[in-house]
Amino acid sequence: MAKERSIPAPLTNPETEPFWAAARRSKFLIRACTDCGKAHWYPRAICPHCFSDKTEWKEGSGRGTIYSVSVMKRAPEVYAVAYVTLEEGPTMMTNIVDCDFDTVAIGQKVTVTWRPTKDDGPPYPQFKPA
């Protein structure tokens, strides 16, 4: 397993602040549309499915399935970049951590884990095998 590296604190804005505030409490929020009922990632006020402005924050399960993954073995430190399809429907780009990179696979179940950021910023979501 690769050692944990500190990453810069995310830049927040009024639209994303609720997500980062919840992250400080280890809560994974997603945005969902109350008109069409679909969740979406990345969090934003306008639904990308039906263009409604009737969206709200919901607590996500923090669980998903690897849709696609690339393990970077030639990097100075091995790491994995993946698209994870959340149980709620959206697919997000993330890192897979806390695992044997030789066993990471498409279709694998994963769960959110939180990584600290620099300067006491909110933690950043990444995923590990479930």
Tab-separated table of C-alpha atoms in Angstrom:
chain	number	residue	atom	x	y	z
A	1	MET	CA	0.000	0.000	0.000
A	2	ALA	CA	1.179	3.496	-0.772
A	3	LYS	CA	1.814	5.877	2.068
A	4	GLU	CA	-0.753	8.587	2.615
A	5	ARG	CA	0.157	11.975	1.164
A	6	SER	CA	-1.344	15.221	2.321
A	7	ILE	CA	-3.341	16.979	-0.360
A	8	PRO	CA	-4.239	20.667	-0.608
A	9	ALA	CA	-7.465	21.820	0.996
A	10	PRO	CA	-10.282	22.101	-1.563
A	11	LEU	CA	-11.494	25.494	-2.660
A	12	THR	CA	-15.047	25.979	-1.500
A	13	ASN	CA	-17.809	28.277	-2.652
A	14	PRO	CA	-21.393	28.845	-1.472
A	15	GLU	CA	-22.653	26.085	-3.773
A	16	THR	CA	-20.253	23.411	-2.429
A	17	GLU	CA	-19.882	24.546	1.194
A	18	PRO	CA	-22.597	22.178	2.532
A	19	PHE	CA	-20.705	19.221	1.023
A	20	TRP	CA	-17.418	20.192	2.700
A	21	ALA	CA	-19.116	21.021	6.012
A	22	ALA	CA	-20.671	17.530	6.015
A	23	ALA	CA	-17.306	16.005	5.051
A	24	ARG	CA	-15.877	17.424	8.278
A	25	ARG	CA	-18.440	15.200	10.049
A	26	SER	CA	-17.565	12.187	7.799
A	27	LYS	CA	-20.900	12.513	5.995
A	28	PHE	CA	-20.989	11.993	2.221
A	29	LEU	CA	-23.594	14.262	0.609
A	30	ILE	CA	-24.855	14.148	-2.940
A	31	ARG	CA	-27.210	16.460	-4.756
A	32	ALA	CA	-30.569	15.130	-5.961
A	33	CYS	CA	-33.341	16.610	-8.057
A	34	THR	CA	-36.822	16.764	-6.547
A	35	ASP	CA	-38.408	17.110	-10.029
A	36	CYS	CA	-36.937	14.077	-11.851
A	37	GLY	CA	-35.719	12.195	-8.762
A	38	LYS	CA	-32.183	11.612	-10.042
A	39	ALA	CA	-29.027	12.158	-8.009
A	40	HIS	CA	-26.007	13.761	-9.638
A	41	TRP	CA	-22.299	14.203	-9.124
A	42	TYR	CA	-20.572	16.669	-8.957
A	43	PRO	CA	-22.839	18.643	-6.604
A	44	ARG	CA	-24.472	21.632	-8.295
A	45	ALA	CA	-27.712	23.553	-7.968
A	46	ILE	CA	-29.078	22.826	-11.476
A	47	CYS	CA	-29.986	19.229	-12.319
A	48	PRO	CA	-27.940	18.007	-15.312
A	49	HIS	CA	-30.711	15.533	-16.232
A	50	CYS	CA	-33.769	17.805	-16.494
A	51	PHE	CA	-32.278	21.286	-15.861
A	52	SER	CA	-34.547	21.919	-12.881
A	53	ASP	CA	-33.353	24.219	-10.117
A	54	LYS	CA	-35.259	22.126	-7.555
A	55	THR	CA	-32.348	20.187	-6.104
A	56	GLU	CA	-31.468	19.307	-2.538
A	57	TRP	CA	-28.665	17.761	-0.518
A	58	LYS	CA	-29.123	14.139	0.568
A	59	GLU	CA	-26.845	11.938	2.598
A	60	GLY	CA	-25.332	9.326	0.312
A	61	SER	CA	-24.598	5.770	1.352
A	62	GLY	CA	-20.880	6.173	0.652
A	63	ARG	CA	-20.953	2.852	-1.206
A	64	GLY	CA	-20.343	2.144	-4.859
A	65	THR	CA	-18.877	-0.131	-7.508
A	66	ILE	CA	-15.735	0.400	-9.573
A	67	TYR	CA	-16.816	1.132	-13.156
A	68	SER	CA	-13.319	1.704	-14.539
A	69	VAL	CA	-9.865	1.759	-12.942
A	70	SER	CA	-6.261	2.469	-13.882
A	71	VAL	CA	-3.410	1.547	-11.564
A	72	MET	CA	-0.357	3.738	-12.106
A	73	LYS	CA	2.544	1.384	-11.375
A	74	ARG	CA	5.274	3.430	-13.054
A	75	ALA	CA	4.682	6.469	-10.870
A	76	PRO	CA	7.112	7.160	-7.996
A	77	GLU	CA	4.292	5.955	-5.703
A	78	VAL	CA	1.734	3.474	-7.040
A	79	TYR	CA	-1.816	4.840	-7.081
A	80	ALA	CA	-5.190	4.022	-8.628
A	81	VAL	CA	-7.596	6.372	-10.397
A	82	ALA	CA	-11.132	5.096	-10.892
A	83	TYR	CA	-14.654	5.930	-11.870
A	84	VAL	CA	-16.953	4.691	-9.122
A	85	THR	CA	-20.692	4.366	-9.692
A	86	LEU	CA	-22.395	5.309	-6.446
A	87	GLU	CA	-25.355	3.283	-5.142
A	88	GLU	CA	-27.476	6.386	-5.730
A	89	GLY	CA	-26.672	6.330	-9.478
A	90	PRO	CA	-24.044	8.953	-10.339
A	91	THR	CA	-20.505	8.038	-11.349
A	92	MET	CA	-17.601	10.012	-9.928
A	93	MET	CA	-13.863	10.097	-10.543
A	94	THR	CA	-11.833	9.259	-7.439
A	95	ASN	CA	-8.841	7.380	-6.092
A	96	ILE	CA	-8.875	3.846	-4.723
A	97	VAL	CA	-6.788	3.627	-1.538
A	98	ASP	CA	-5.969	1.309	1.371
A	99	CYS	CA	-5.666	-1.795	-0.794
A	100	ASP	CA	-3.396	-4.168	-2.669
A	101	PHE	CA	-3.316	-2.473	-6.067
A	102	ASP	CA	-2.822	-5.841	-7.793
A	103	THR	CA	-6.327	-6.882	-6.682
A	104	VAL	CA	-8.296	-3.737	-7.625
A	105	ALA	CA	-10.842	-4.659	-10.303
A	106	ILE	CA	-13.835	-3.428	-12.275
A	107	GLY	CA	-17.029	-4.473	-10.505
A	108	GLN	CA	-15.413	-4.391	-7.060
A	109	LYS	CA	-17.525	-2.953	-4.237
A	110	VAL	CA	-16.007	0.078	-2.507
A	111	THR	CA	-16.838	2.418	0.336
A	112	VAL	CA	-15.924	6.049	0.979
A	113	THR	CA	-13.019	6.943	3.231
A	114	TRP	CA	-11.870	10.410	4.169
A	115	ARG	CA	-8.349	11.768	3.631
A	116	PRO	CA	-7.062	14.795	5.536
A	117	THR	CA	-6.066	17.912	3.650
A	118	LYS	CA	-3.473	20.568	4.348
A	119	ASP	CA	-4.051	23.649	6.477
A	120	ASP	CA	-6.902	22.052	8.448
A	121	GLY	CA	-9.112	21.923	5.354
A	122	PRO	CA	-12.078	19.579	5.111
A	123	PRO	CA	-11.283	15.929	4.416
A	124	TYR	CA	-11.422	14.666	0.847
A	125	PRO	CA	-13.464	11.610	-0.208
A	126	GLN	CA	-11.666	8.644	-1.726
A	127	PHE	CA	-12.730	4.992	-1.856
A	128	LYS	CA	-11.384	1.713	-0.481
A	129	PRO	CA	-12.488	-1.885	-1.020
A	130	ALA	CA	-15.641	-2.693	0.944
